[in-house]
Short mmCIF file of C-alpha atoms and ligand atoms in Angstrom, two decimals:
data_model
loop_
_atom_site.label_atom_id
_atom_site.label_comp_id
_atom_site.label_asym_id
_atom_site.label_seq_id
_atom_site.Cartn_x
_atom_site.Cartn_y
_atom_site.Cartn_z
CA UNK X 80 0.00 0.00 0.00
CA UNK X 81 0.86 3.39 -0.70
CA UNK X 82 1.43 6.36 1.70
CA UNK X 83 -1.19 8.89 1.26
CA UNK X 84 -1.17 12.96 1.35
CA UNK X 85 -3.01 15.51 1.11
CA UNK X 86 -2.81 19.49 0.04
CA UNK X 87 -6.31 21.40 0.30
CA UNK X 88 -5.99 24.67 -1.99
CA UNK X 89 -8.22 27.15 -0.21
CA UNK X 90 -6.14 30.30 -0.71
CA UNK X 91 -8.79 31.85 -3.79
CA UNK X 92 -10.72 35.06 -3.18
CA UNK X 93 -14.03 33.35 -4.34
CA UNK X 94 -14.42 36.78 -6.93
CA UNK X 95 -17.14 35.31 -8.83
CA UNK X 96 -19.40 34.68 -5.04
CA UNK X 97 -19.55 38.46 -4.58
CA UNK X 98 -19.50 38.15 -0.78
CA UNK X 99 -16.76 39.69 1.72
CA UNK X 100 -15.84 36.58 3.17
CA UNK X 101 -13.88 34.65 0.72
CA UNK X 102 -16.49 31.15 0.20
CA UNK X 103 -14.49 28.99 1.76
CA UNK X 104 -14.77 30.24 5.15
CA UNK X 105 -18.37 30.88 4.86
CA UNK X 106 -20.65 28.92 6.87
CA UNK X 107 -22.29 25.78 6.26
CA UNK X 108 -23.97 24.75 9.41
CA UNK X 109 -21.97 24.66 12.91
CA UNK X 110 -18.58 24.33 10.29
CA UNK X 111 -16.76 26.20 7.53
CA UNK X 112 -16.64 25.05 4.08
CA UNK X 113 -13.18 24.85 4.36
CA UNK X 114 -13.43 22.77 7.60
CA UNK X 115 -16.05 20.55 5.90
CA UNK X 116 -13.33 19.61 3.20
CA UNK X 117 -10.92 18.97 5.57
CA UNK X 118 -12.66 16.87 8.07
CA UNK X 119 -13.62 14.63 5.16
CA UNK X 120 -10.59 14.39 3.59
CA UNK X 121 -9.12 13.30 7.23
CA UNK X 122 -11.48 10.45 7.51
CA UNK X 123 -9.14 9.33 4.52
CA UNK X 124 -5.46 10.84 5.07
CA UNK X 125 -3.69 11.09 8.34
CA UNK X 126 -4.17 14.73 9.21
CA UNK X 127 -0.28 15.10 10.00
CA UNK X 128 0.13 14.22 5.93
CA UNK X 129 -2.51 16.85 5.40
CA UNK X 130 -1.69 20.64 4.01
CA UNK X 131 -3.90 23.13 4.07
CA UNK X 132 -3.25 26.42 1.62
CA UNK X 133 -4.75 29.63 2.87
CA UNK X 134 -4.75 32.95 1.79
CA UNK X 135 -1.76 35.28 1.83
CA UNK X 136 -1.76 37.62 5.31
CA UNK X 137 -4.89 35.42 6.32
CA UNK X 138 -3.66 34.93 10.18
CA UNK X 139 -5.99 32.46 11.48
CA UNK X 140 -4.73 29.34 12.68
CA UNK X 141 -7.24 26.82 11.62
CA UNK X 142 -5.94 23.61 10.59
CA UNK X 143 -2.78 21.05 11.98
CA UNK X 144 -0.76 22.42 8.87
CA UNK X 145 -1.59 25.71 7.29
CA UNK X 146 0.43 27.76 4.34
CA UNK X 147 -0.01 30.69 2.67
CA UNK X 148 -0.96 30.07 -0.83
CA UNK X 149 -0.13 32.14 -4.45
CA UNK X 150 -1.98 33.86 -6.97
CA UNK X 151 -2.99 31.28 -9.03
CA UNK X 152 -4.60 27.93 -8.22
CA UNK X 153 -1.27 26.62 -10.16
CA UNK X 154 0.82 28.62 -7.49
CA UNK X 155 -1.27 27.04 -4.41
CA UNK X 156 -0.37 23.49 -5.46
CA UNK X 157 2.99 23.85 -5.75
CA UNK X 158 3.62 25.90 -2.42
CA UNK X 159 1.91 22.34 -0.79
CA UNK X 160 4.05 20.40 -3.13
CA UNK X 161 6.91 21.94 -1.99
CA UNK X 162 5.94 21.83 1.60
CA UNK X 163 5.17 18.74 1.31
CA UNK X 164 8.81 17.75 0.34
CA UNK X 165 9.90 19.96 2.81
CA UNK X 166 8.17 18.64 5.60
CA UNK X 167 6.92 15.40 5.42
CA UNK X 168 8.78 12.05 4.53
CA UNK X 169 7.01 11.78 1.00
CA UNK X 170 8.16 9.70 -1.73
CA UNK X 171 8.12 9.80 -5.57
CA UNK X 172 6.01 6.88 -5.14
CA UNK X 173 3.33 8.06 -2.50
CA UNK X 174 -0.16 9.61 -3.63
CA UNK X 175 -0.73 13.11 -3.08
CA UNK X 176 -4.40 14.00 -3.10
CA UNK X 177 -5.36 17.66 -4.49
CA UNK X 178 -8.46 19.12 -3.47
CA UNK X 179 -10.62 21.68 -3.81
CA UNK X 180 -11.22 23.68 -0.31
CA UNK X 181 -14.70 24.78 -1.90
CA UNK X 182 -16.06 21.05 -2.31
CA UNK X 183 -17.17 20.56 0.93
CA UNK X 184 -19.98 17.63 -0.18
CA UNK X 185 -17.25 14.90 -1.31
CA UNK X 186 -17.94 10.94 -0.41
CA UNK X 187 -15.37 9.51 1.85
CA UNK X 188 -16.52 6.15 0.12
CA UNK X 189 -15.50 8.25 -3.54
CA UNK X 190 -12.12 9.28 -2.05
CA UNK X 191 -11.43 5.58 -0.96
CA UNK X 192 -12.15 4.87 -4.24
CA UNK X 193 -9.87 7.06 -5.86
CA UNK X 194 -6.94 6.28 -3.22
CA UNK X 195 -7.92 2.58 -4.60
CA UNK X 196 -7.34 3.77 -7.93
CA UNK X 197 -4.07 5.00 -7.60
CA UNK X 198 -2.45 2.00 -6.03
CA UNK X 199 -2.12 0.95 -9.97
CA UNK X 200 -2.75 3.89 -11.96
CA UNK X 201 -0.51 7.38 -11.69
CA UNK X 202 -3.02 9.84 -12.04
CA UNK X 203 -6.68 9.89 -11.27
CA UNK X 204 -9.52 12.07 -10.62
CA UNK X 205 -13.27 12.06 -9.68
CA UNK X 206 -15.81 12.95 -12.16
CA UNK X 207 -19.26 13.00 -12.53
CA UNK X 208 -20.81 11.96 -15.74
CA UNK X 209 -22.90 14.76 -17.57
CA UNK X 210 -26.73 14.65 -17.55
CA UNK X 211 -27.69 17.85 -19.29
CA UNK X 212 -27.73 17.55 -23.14
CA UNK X 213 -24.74 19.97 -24.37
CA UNK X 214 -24.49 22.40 -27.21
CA UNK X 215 -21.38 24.11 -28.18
CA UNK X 216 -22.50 27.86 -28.84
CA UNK X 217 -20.74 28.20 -32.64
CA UNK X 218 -20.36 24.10 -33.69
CA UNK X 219 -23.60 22.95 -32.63
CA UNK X 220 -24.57 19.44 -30.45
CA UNK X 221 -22.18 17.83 -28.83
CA UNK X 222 -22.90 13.47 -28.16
CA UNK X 223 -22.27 13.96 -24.02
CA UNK X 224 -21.65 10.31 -24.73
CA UNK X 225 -18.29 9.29 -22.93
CA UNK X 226 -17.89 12.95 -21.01
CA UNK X 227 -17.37 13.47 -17.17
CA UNK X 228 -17.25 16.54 -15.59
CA UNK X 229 -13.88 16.75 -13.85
CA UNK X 230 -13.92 17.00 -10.05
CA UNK X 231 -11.54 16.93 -6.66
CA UNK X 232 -9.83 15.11 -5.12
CA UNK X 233 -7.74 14.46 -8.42
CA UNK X 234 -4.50 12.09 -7.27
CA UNK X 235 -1.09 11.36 -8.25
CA UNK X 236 2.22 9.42 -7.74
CA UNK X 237 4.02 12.35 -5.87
CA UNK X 238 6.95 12.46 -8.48
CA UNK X 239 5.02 12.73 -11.36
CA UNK X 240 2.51 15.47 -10.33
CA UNK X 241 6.07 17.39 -8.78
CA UNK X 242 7.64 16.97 -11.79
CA UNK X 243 4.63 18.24 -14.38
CA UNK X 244 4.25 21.32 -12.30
CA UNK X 245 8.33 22.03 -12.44
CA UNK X 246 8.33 21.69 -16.02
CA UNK X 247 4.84 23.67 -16.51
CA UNK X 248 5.98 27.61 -16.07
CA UNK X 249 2.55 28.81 -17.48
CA UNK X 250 0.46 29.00 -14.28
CA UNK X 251 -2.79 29.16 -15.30
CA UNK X 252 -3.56 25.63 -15.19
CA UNK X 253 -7.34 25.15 -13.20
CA UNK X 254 -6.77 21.44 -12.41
CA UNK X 255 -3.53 18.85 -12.20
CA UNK X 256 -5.00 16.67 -14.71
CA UNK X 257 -3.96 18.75 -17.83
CA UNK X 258 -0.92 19.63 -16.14
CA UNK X 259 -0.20 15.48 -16.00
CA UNK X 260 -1.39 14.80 -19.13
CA UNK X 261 0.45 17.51 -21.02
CA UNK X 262 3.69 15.82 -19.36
CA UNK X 263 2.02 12.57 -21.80
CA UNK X 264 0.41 10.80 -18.40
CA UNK X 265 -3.10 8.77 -19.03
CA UNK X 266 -5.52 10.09 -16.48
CA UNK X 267 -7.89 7.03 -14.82
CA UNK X 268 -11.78 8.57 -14.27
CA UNK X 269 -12.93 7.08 -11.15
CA UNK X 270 -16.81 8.04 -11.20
CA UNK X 271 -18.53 10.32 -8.12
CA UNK X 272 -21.49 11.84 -7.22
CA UNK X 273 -22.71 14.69 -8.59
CA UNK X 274 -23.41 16.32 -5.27
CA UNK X 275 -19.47 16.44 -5.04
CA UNK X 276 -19.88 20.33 -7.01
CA UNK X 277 -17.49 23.32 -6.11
CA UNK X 278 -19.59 26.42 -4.54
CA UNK X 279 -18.80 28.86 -7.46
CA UNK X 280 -21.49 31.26 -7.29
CA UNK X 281 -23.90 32.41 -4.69
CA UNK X 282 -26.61 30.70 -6.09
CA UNK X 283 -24.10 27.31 -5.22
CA UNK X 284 -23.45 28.42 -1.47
CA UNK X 285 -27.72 28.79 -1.68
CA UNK X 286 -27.76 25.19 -2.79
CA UNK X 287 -25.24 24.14 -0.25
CA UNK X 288 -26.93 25.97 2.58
CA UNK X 289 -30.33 23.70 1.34
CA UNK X 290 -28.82 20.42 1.50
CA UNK X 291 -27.77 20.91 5.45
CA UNK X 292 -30.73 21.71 7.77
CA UNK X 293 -30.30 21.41 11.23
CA UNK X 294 -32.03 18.59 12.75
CA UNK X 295 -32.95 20.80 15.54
CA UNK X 296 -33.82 23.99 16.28
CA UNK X 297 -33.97 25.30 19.52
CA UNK X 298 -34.75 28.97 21.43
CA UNK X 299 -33.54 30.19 24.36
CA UNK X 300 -34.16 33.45 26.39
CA UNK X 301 -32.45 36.08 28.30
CA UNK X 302 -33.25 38.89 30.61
CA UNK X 303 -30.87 41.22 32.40
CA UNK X 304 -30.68 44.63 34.20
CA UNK X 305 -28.15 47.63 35.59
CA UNK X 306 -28.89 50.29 37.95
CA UNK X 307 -27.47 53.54 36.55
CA UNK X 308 -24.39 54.39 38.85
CA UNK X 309 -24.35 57.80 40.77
CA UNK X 310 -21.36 59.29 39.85
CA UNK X 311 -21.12 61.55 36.47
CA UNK X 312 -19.99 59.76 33.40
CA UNK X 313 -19.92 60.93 29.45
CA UNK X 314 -21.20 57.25 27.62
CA UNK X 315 -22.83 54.28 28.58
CA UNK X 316 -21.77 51.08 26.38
CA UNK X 317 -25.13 48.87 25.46
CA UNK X 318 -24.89 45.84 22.97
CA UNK X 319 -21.10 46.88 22.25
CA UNK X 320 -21.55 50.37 21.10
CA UNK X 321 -20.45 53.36 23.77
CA UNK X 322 -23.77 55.62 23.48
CA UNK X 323 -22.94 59.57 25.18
CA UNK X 324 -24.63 59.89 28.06
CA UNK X 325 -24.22 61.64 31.67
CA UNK X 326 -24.77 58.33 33.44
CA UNK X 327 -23.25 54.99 32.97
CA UNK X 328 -24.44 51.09 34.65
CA UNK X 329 -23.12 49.84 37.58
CA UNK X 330 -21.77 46.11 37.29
CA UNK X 331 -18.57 43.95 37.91
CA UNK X 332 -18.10 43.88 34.16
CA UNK X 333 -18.81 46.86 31.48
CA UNK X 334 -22.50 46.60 32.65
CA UNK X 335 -23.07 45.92 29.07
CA UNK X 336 -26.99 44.80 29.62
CA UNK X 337 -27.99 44.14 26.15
CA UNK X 338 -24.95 41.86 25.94
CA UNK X 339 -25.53 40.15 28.53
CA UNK X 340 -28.76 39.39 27.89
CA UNK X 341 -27.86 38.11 24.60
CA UNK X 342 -25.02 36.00 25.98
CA UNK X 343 -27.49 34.35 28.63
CA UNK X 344 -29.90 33.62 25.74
CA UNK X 345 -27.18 31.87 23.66
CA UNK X 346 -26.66 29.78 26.70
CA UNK X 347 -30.31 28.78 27.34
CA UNK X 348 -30.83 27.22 23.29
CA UNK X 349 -27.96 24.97 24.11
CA UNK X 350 -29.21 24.31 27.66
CA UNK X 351 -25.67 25.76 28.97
CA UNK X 352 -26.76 27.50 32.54
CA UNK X 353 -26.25 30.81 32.88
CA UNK X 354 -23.52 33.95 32.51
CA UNK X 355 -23.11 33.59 36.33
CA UNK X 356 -22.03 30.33 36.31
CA UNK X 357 -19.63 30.62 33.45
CA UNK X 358 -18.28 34.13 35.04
CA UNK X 359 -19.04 34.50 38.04
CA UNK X 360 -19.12 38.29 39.77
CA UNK X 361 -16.63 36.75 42.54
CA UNK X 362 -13.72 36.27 40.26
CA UNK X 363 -11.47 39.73 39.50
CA UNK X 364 -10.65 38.61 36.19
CA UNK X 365 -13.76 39.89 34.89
CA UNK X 366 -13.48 42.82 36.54
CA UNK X 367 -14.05 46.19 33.98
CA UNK X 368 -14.47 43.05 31.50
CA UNK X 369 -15.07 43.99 27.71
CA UNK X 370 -18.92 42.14 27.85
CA UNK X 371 -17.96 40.63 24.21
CA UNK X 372 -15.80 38.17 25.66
CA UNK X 373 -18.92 36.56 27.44
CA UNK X 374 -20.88 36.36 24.29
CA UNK X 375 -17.66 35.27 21.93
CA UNK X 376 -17.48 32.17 24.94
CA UNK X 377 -21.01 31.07 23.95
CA UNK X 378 -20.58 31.14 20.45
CA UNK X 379 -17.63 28.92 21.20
CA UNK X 380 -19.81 26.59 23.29
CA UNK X 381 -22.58 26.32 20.87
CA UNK X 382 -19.65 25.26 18.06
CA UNK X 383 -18.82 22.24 20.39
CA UNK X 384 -22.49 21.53 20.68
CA UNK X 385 -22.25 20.90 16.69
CA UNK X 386 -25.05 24.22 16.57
CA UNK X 387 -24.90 27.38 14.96
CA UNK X 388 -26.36 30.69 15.45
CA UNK X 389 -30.02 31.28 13.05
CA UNK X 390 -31.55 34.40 14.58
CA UNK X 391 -30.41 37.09 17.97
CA UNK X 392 -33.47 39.54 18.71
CA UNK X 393 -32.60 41.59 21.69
CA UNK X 394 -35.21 44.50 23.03
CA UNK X 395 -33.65 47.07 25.34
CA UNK X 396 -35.97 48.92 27.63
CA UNK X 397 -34.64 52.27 29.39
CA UNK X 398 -36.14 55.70 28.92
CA UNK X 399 -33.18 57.22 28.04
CA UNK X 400 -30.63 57.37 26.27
CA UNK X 401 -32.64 57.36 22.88
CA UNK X 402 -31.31 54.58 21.12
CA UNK X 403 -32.87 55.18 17.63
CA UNK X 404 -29.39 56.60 16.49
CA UNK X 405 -27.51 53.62 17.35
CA UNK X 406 -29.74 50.54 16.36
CA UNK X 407 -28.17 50.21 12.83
CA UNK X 408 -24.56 50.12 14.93
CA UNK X 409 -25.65 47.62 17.35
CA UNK X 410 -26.75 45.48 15.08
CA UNK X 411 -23.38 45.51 13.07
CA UNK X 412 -21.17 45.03 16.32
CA UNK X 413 -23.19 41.77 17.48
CA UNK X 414 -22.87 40.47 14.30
CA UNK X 415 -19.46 40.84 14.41
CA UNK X 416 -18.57 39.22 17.54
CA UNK X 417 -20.94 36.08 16.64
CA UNK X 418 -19.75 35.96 13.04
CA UNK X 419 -23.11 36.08 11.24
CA UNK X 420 -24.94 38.17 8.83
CA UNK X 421 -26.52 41.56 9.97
CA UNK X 422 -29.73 40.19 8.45
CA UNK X 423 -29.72 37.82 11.41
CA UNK X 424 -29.24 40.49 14.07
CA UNK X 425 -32.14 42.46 15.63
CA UNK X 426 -32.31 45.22 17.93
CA UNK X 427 -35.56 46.99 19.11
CA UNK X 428 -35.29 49.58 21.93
CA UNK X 429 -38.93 50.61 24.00
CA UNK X 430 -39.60 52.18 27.22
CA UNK X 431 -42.54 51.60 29.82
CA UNK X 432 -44.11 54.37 29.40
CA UNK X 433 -42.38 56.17 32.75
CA UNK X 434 -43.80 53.04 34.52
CA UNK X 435 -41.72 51.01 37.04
CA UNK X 436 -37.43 51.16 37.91
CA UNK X 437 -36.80 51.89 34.26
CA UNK X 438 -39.85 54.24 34.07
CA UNK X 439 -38.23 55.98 36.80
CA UNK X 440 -34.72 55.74 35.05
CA UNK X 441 -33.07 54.36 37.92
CA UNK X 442 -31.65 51.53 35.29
CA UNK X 443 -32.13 49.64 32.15
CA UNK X 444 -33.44 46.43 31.43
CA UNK X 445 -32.80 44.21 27.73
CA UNK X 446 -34.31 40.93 26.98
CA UNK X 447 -33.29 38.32 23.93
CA UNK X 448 -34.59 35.53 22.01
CA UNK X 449 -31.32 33.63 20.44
CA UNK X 450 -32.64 30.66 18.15
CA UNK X 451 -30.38 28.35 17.23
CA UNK X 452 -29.92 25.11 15.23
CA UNK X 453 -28.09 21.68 15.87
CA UNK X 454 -26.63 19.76 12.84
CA UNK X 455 -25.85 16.36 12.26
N1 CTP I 39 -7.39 28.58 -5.04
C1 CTP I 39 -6.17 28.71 -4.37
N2 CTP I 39 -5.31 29.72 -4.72
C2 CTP I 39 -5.62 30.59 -5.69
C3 CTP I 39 -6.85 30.48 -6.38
C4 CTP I 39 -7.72 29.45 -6.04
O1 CTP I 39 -5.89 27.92 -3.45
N3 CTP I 39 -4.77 31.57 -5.95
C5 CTP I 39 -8.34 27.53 -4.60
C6 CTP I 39 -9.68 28.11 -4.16
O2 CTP I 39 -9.62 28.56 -2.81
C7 CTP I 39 -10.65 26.97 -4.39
C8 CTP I 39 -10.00 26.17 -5.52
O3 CTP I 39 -8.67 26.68 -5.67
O4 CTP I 39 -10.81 26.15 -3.25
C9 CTP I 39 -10.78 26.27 -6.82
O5 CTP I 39 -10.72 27.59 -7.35
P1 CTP I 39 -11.96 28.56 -7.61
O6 CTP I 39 -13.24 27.83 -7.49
O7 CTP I 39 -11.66 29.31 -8.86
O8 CTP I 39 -11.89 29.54 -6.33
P2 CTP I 39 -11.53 31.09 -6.29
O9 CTP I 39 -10.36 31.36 -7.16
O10 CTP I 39 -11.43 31.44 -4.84
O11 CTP I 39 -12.86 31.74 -6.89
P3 CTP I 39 -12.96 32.85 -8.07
O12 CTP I 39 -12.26 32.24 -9.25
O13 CTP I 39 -14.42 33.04 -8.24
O14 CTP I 39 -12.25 34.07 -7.54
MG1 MG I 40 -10.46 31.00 -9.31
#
């Protein structure tokens, strides 16, 4: 048996998705699309014989082995080639594995396939055999007899695949195949599903999105409130934003009420307890604490609970400050710290009607709905 490696390209802008996140770190479920393709791939390849290419400057440290990719697709796959020779015992012999980062919906059972493949053959790659009729625009029908759309993982013998891309100084190449067969190499089809596509377009990261619903949703709630503090003070800070005002909230922490109220909703969909529990008043550390912290600790919680984030409403109720101005900003900073859409965010402010402690401004209250859904 051959050794087997790995090298997931995900260094690409994803220009043609329109979105600021570049698609392979977009969201499907409780997991990236990058992770997706990686956790797959691992059920496969060791994960210490895995490379990951991101992109250049990108400083997250997601993956066992990361790299910073080039400007081509071309470019990516030879950085990994190279760091796989670098760093790794790999032979001439082995099978490396290319893959696209933005195929997240590949078969283990089609990769084990493939590896099969390539214990006799030196180059190989899924495909999926065309079911739409085809028509070239100028020459007419084509017979779609005998054609495969061409897919990842494509493999190779290590020394081959090394040795097309050292001799191939065009880099424009969008797949190792041509590269290999250029070099005079037969490349073996080894058939896969069609559900194996690359997310290209939004429309694809739509379709994506559709094929993984949660097989749970669940709500949770949150209520929390702040006495205003005596002393004189120029802003108050509520869901993140600092707001100017002449009083500010007493509390152990920033007193950030809408935030906390989120953070204790988070915690009640996954059935987690309660801010208090997780920080409690009694411990210094969270003395003066930045209130984002608490909330960025529950998104981390619901990841391990294989959920993700589908909806935050938060209400705040005080009489003043007037709020109206800073909805729009609210909304923004929450979904930054949870790493979601704004279109997922809400914020309402209300009073009660000079009724009660917040009718009386002695404090303000906030209460949130935080719906969230468990995947497979
Ligand atoms: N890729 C890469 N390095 C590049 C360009 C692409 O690692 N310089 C990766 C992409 O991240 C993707 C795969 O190659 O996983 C297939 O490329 P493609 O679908 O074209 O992705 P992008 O180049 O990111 O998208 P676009 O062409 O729309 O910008
Ligand atoms: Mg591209």
């Amino acid at each position: 048996m051959r050794a087997v490696f790995a090298i997931i390209v995900g260094a690409g802008k994803g220009e043609r998705l329109l979105s600021d996140t570049p698609k392979q770190f977009l969201s499907l479920g409780h997991k990236t699309v990058f992770e997706r393709s990686f956790d797959v791939l691992n059920t496969c390849v060791k994960a210490k014989n895995i490379v990951c290419i991101i992109p250049k400057g990108s400083d997250a440290c997601i993956f066992p082995q990361q790299v910073d990719g080039g400007n081509t697709r071309q470019e990516s796959v030879f950085i990994g080639l190279e760091w796989l020779k670098k760093n790794t015992a790999i032979q001439d012999d082995d099978i490396v594995l290319i893959h696209d980062a933005a195929r997240p919906f590949v078969k283990e059972g089609d990769i084990k396939n493939l590896i099969v493949a390539l214990q006799t053959q030196s180059a190989a790659t899924l495909a999926s055999p065309l079911s739409d009729s085809l028509r070239h625009k100028k020459n007419g029908k084509i017979d779609r007899d005998g054609l495969f759309a061409l897919q990842t993982p494509q493999g190779f013998h290590f020394g081959i695949l090394y040795e097309a891309h050292i001799k191939n100084t065009d880099k424009t190449h969008t797949d190792d195949t041509s590269l290999v067969e250029s070099n005079g190499h037969n490349i073996e089809i080894v058939a896969s599903s069609s559900r194996n596509f690359k997310i290209t377009t939004m429309d694809d990261y739509i379709m994506a999105q559709s094929l993984l619903s949660p097989i749970r949703i669940a709500t949770g709630s949150g209520f929390d409130v702040h006495a205003f503090d005596t002393i004189d003070a120029d802003s108050i800070r509520i869901c993140g934003i600092d707001i100017p005002h002449n009083k500010k909230l007493k509390g152990h922490s920033d007193a950030d009420v809408g935030l906390h109220a989120l953070t204790d909703a988070l915690l009640g969909a996954i059935g987690a307890g309660d801010i208090g529990e997780h920080f409690p008043p009694s411990n210094d550390t969270y003395k003066d604490m930045d209130s984002s912290v608490f909330l960025e600790k529950a998104i981390s919680l619901m990841k391990d609970k294989k959920a993700a984030l589908q909806h935050l409403d938060v209400t705040i109720i005080c009489e003043a400050p007037k709020l109206m101005a800073y909805k729009q900003k609210m909304r923004e900073r929450i979904a930054q710290i949870c790493h979601i859409g704004i279109e997922r965010v809400s914020v309402k402010a209300t009073t009660t009607e000079k009724l009660g402690f917040t009718g009386r401004d002695e404090g303000i209250a906030a209460q949130a709905v935080a719906t969230v859904g468990f995947y497979a």
